[in-house]
Coordinates of C-alpha atoms in Angstrom, one line a residue:
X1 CA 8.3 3.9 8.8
X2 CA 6.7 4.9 5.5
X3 CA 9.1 7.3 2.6
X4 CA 8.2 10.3 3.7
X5 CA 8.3 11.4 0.0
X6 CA 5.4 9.7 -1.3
X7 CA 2.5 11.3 -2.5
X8 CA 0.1 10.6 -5.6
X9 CA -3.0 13.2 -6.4
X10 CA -3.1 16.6 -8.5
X11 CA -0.8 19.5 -7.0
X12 CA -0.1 22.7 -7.5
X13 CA 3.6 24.5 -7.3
X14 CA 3.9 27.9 -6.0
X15 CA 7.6 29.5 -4.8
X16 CA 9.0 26.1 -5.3
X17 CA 6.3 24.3 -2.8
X18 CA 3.8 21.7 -4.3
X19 CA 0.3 21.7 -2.3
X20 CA -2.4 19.2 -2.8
X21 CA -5.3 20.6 -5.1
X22 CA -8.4 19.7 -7.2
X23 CA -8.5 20.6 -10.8
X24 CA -10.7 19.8 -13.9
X25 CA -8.2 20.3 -17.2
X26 CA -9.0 23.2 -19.0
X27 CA -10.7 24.9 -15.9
X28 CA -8.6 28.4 -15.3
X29 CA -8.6 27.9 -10.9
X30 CA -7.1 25.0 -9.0
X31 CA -8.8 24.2 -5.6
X32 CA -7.0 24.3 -2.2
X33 CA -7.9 21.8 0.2
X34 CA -9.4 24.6 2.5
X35 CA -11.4 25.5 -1.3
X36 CA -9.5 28.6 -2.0
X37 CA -9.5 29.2 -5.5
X38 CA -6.3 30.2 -7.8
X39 CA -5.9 31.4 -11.2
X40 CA -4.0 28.9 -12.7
X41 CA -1.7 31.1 -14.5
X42 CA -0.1 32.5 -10.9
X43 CA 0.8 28.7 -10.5
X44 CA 3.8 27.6 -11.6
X45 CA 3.3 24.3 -12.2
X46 CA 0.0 22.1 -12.1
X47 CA 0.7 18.4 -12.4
X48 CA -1.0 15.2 -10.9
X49 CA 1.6 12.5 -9.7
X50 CA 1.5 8.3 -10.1
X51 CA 4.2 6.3 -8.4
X52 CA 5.9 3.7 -10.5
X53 CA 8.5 1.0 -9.3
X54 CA 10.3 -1.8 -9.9
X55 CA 9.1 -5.5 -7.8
X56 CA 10.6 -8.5 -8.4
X57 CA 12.0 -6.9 -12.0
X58 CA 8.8 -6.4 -12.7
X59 CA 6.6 -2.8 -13.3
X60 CA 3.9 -2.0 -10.3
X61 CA 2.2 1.1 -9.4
X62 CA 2.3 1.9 -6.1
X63 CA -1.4 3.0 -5.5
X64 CA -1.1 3.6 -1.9
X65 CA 1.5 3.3 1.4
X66 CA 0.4 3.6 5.3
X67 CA 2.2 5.4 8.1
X68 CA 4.3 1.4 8.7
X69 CA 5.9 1.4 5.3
X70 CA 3.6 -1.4 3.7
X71 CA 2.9 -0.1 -0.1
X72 CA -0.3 -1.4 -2.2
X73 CA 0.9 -2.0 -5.6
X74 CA -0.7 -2.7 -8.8
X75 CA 0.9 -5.1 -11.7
X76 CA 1.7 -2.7 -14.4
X77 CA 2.8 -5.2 -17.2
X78 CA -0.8 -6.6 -18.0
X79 CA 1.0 -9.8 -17.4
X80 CA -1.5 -11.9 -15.1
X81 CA 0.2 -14.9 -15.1
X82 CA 3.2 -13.4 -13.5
X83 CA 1.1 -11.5 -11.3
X84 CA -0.4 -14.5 -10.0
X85 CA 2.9 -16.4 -9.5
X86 CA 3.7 -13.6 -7.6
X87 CA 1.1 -13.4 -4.4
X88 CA -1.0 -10.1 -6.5
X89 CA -5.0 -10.9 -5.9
X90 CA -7.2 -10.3 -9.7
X91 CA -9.7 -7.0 -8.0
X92 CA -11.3 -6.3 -11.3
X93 CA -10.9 -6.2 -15.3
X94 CA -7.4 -6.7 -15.7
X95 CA -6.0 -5.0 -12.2
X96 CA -3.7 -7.2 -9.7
X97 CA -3.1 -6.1 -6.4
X98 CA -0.4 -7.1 -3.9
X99 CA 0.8 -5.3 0.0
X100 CA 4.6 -5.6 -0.1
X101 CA 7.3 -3.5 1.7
X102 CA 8.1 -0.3 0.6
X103 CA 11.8 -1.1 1.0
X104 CA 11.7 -4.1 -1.3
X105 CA 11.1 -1.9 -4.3
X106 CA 13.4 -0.2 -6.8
X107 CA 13.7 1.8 -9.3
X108 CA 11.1 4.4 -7.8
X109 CA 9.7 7.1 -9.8
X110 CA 6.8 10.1 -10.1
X111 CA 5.1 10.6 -13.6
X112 CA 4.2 14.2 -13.3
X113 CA 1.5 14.9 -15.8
X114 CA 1.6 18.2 -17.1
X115 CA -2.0 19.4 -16.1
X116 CA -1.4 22.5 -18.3
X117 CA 0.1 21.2 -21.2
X118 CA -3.2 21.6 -24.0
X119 CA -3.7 24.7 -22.4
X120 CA 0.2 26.1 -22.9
X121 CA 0.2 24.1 -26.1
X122 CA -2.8 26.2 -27.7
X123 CA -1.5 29.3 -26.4
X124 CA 2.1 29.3 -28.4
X125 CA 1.7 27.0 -31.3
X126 CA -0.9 26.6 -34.0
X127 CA -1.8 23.0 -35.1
X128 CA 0.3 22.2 -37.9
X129 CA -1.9 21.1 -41.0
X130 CA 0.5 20.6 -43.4
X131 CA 3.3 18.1 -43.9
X132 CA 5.6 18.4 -40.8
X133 CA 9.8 20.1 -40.1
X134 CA 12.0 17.2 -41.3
X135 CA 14.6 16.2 -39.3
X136 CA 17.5 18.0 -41.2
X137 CA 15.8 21.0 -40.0
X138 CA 15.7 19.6 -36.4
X139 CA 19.4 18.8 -35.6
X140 CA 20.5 22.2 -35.2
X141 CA 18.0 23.1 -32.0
X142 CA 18.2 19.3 -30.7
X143 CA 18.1 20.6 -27.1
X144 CA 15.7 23.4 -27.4
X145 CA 13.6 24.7 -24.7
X146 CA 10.8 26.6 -25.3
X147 CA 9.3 28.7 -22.8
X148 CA 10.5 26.3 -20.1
X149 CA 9.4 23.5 -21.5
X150 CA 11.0 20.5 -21.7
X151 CA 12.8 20.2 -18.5
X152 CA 16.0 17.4 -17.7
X153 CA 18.8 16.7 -15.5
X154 CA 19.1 16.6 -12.2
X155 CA 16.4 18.7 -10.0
X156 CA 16.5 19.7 -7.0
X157 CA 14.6 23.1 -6.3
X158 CA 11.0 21.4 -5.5
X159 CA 10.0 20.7 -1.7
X160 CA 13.5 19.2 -1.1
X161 CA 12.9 16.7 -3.5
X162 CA 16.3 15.3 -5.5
X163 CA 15.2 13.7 -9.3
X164 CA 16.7 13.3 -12.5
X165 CA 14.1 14.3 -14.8
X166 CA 13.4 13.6 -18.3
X167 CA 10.2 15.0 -20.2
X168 CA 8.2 12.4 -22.1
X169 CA 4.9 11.4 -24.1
X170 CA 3.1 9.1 -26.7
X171 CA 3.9 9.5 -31.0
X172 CA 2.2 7.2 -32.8
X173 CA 1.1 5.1 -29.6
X174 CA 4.3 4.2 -28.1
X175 CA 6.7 6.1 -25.4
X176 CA 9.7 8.8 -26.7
X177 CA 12.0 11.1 -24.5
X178 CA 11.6 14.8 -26.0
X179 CA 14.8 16.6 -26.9
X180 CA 13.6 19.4 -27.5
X181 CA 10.5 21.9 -28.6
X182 CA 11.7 25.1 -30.9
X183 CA 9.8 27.6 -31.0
X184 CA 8.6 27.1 -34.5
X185 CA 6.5 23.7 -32.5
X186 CA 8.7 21.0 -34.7
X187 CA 10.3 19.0 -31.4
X188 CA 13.1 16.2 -31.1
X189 CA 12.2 12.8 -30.3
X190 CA 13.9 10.1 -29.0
X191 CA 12.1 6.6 -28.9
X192 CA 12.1 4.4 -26.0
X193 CA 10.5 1.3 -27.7
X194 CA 12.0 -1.5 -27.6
X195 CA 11.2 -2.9 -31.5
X196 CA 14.0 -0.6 -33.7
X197 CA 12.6 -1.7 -36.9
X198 CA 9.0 0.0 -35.9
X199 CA 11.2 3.1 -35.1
X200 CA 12.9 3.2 -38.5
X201 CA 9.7 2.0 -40.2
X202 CA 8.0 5.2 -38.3
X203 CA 10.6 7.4 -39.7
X204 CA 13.3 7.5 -37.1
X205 CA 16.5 7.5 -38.2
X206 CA 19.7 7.1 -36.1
X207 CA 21.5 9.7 -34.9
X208 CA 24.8 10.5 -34.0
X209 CA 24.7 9.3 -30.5
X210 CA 23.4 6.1 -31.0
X211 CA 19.2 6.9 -30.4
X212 CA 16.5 6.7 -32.7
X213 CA 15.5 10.6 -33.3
X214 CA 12.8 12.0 -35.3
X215 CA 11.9 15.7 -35.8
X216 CA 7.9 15.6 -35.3
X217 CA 5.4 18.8 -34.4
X218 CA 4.1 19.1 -30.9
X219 CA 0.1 18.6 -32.0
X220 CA 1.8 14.9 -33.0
X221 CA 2.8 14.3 -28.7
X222 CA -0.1 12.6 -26.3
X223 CA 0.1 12.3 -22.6
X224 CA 3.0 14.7 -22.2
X225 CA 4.3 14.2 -18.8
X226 CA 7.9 14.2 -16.4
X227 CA 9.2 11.0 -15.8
X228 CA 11.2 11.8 -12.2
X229 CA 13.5 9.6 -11.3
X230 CA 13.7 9.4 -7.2
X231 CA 17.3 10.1 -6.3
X232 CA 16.7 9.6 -2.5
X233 CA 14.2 6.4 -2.4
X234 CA 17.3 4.7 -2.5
X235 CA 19.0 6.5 0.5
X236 CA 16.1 6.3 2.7
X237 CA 15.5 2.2 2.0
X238 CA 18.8 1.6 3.1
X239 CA 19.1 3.8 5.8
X240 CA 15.8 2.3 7.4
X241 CA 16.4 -0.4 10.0
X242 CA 14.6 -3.3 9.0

């Protein structure tokens, strides 16, 4: 039996129900699947949805599942020696494909990302040209939200769906965890890379509870999207009889 969880695509929430859609960013009307057209703004959310796991300690994407519980995954490491070790066929440029279980993965997550972001973005802030809030002005509003935006913890009011969320993008090309966005556009940042010494050479410093922060402006963030954390993949994997 496939999750019965899984879904990939662009969708639209509306009184806490996601519904499959078309959209072009920047457009001001998502698409139903019957064509119905809706402003954008009576949506509450508008987000298109990738499915990450874990294989084999390794990152796939899960591109695809069928009604048996067989998933299609994608290497997502750009490591093809491992994929190739590992049973995943070379398709094209540097893609590796492999049909495993569904049950054998972990760590199973949606990145949501925020289909409206540019549009609310340009509607509340003004690019910041000159030089950007230091962080001494950040540490007081570390946990801002702004207009609902960004969004953490544990969720649970969307289609019965149970995730811990944390919001995320790009700064300066590699992945951070927003704390916060103030209302003035300066935002917290934590970073999630790996090398501490680029985070401290890209002016991070470390803060009190141990992560790498830096007080940046939101024109700065790319790719801003909700990392959700699947709190029930693991329930229903080891409920299913194998």
């Amino acid at each position: 039996m496939s999750y019965p969880l899984y879904r990939r695509g662009a969708f639209a929430l509306l009184d806490g129900s996601s519904y499959p859609i078309s959209y072009t960013v920047g457009e001001d009307y998502v698409y139903f699947s019957d064509g119905e057209p809706r402003s954008v703004d009576k949506c509450e959310r508008v987000f298109s949805v990738q499915v990450y796991a874990t294989y084999r300690d390794h990152k796939v994407l899960v591109d695809d599942v069928d009604i048996t519980g067989m998933a299609r995954v994608m290497e997502a490491e750009w490591d093809a020696g491992w994929a190739t070790e590992n049973g995943f066929v070379h398709e094209s440029a540097n893609e590796y494909f492999k049909t495993v279980d569904l049950r054998d993965l972990r760590n199973y997550y949606e990145k949501q990302n925020d289909l409206l972001f540019a549009r609310w973005r340009a509607t509340h802030f003004v690019r910041f040209v000159e030089e950007h809030p230091g962080e001494s002005d950040w540490i007081d509003s570390a946990s801002a939200v702004f207009d609902g935006r960004p969004r953490s913890g544990v969720l649970s009011t969307e289609d019965g769906r149970m995730a811990a969320v944390t919001t995320r993008a790009e700064y300066l090309g590699y992945p951070c965890e927003i704390a916060g966005i103030a209302a003035d556009g300066s935002v917290g940042i934590y970073s999630l890379g790996a090398d501490e010494s680029r985070a401290e050479a890209d002016g991070f410093t470390l803060a009190k509870n141990g992560r790498w922060m830096k007080a940046v402006h939101i024109y700065d963030l790319a790719r801003y999207h909700e990392h959700h954390a699947d709190l029930l993949f693991d329930q229903w994997r080891e409920s299913t009889v194998y």
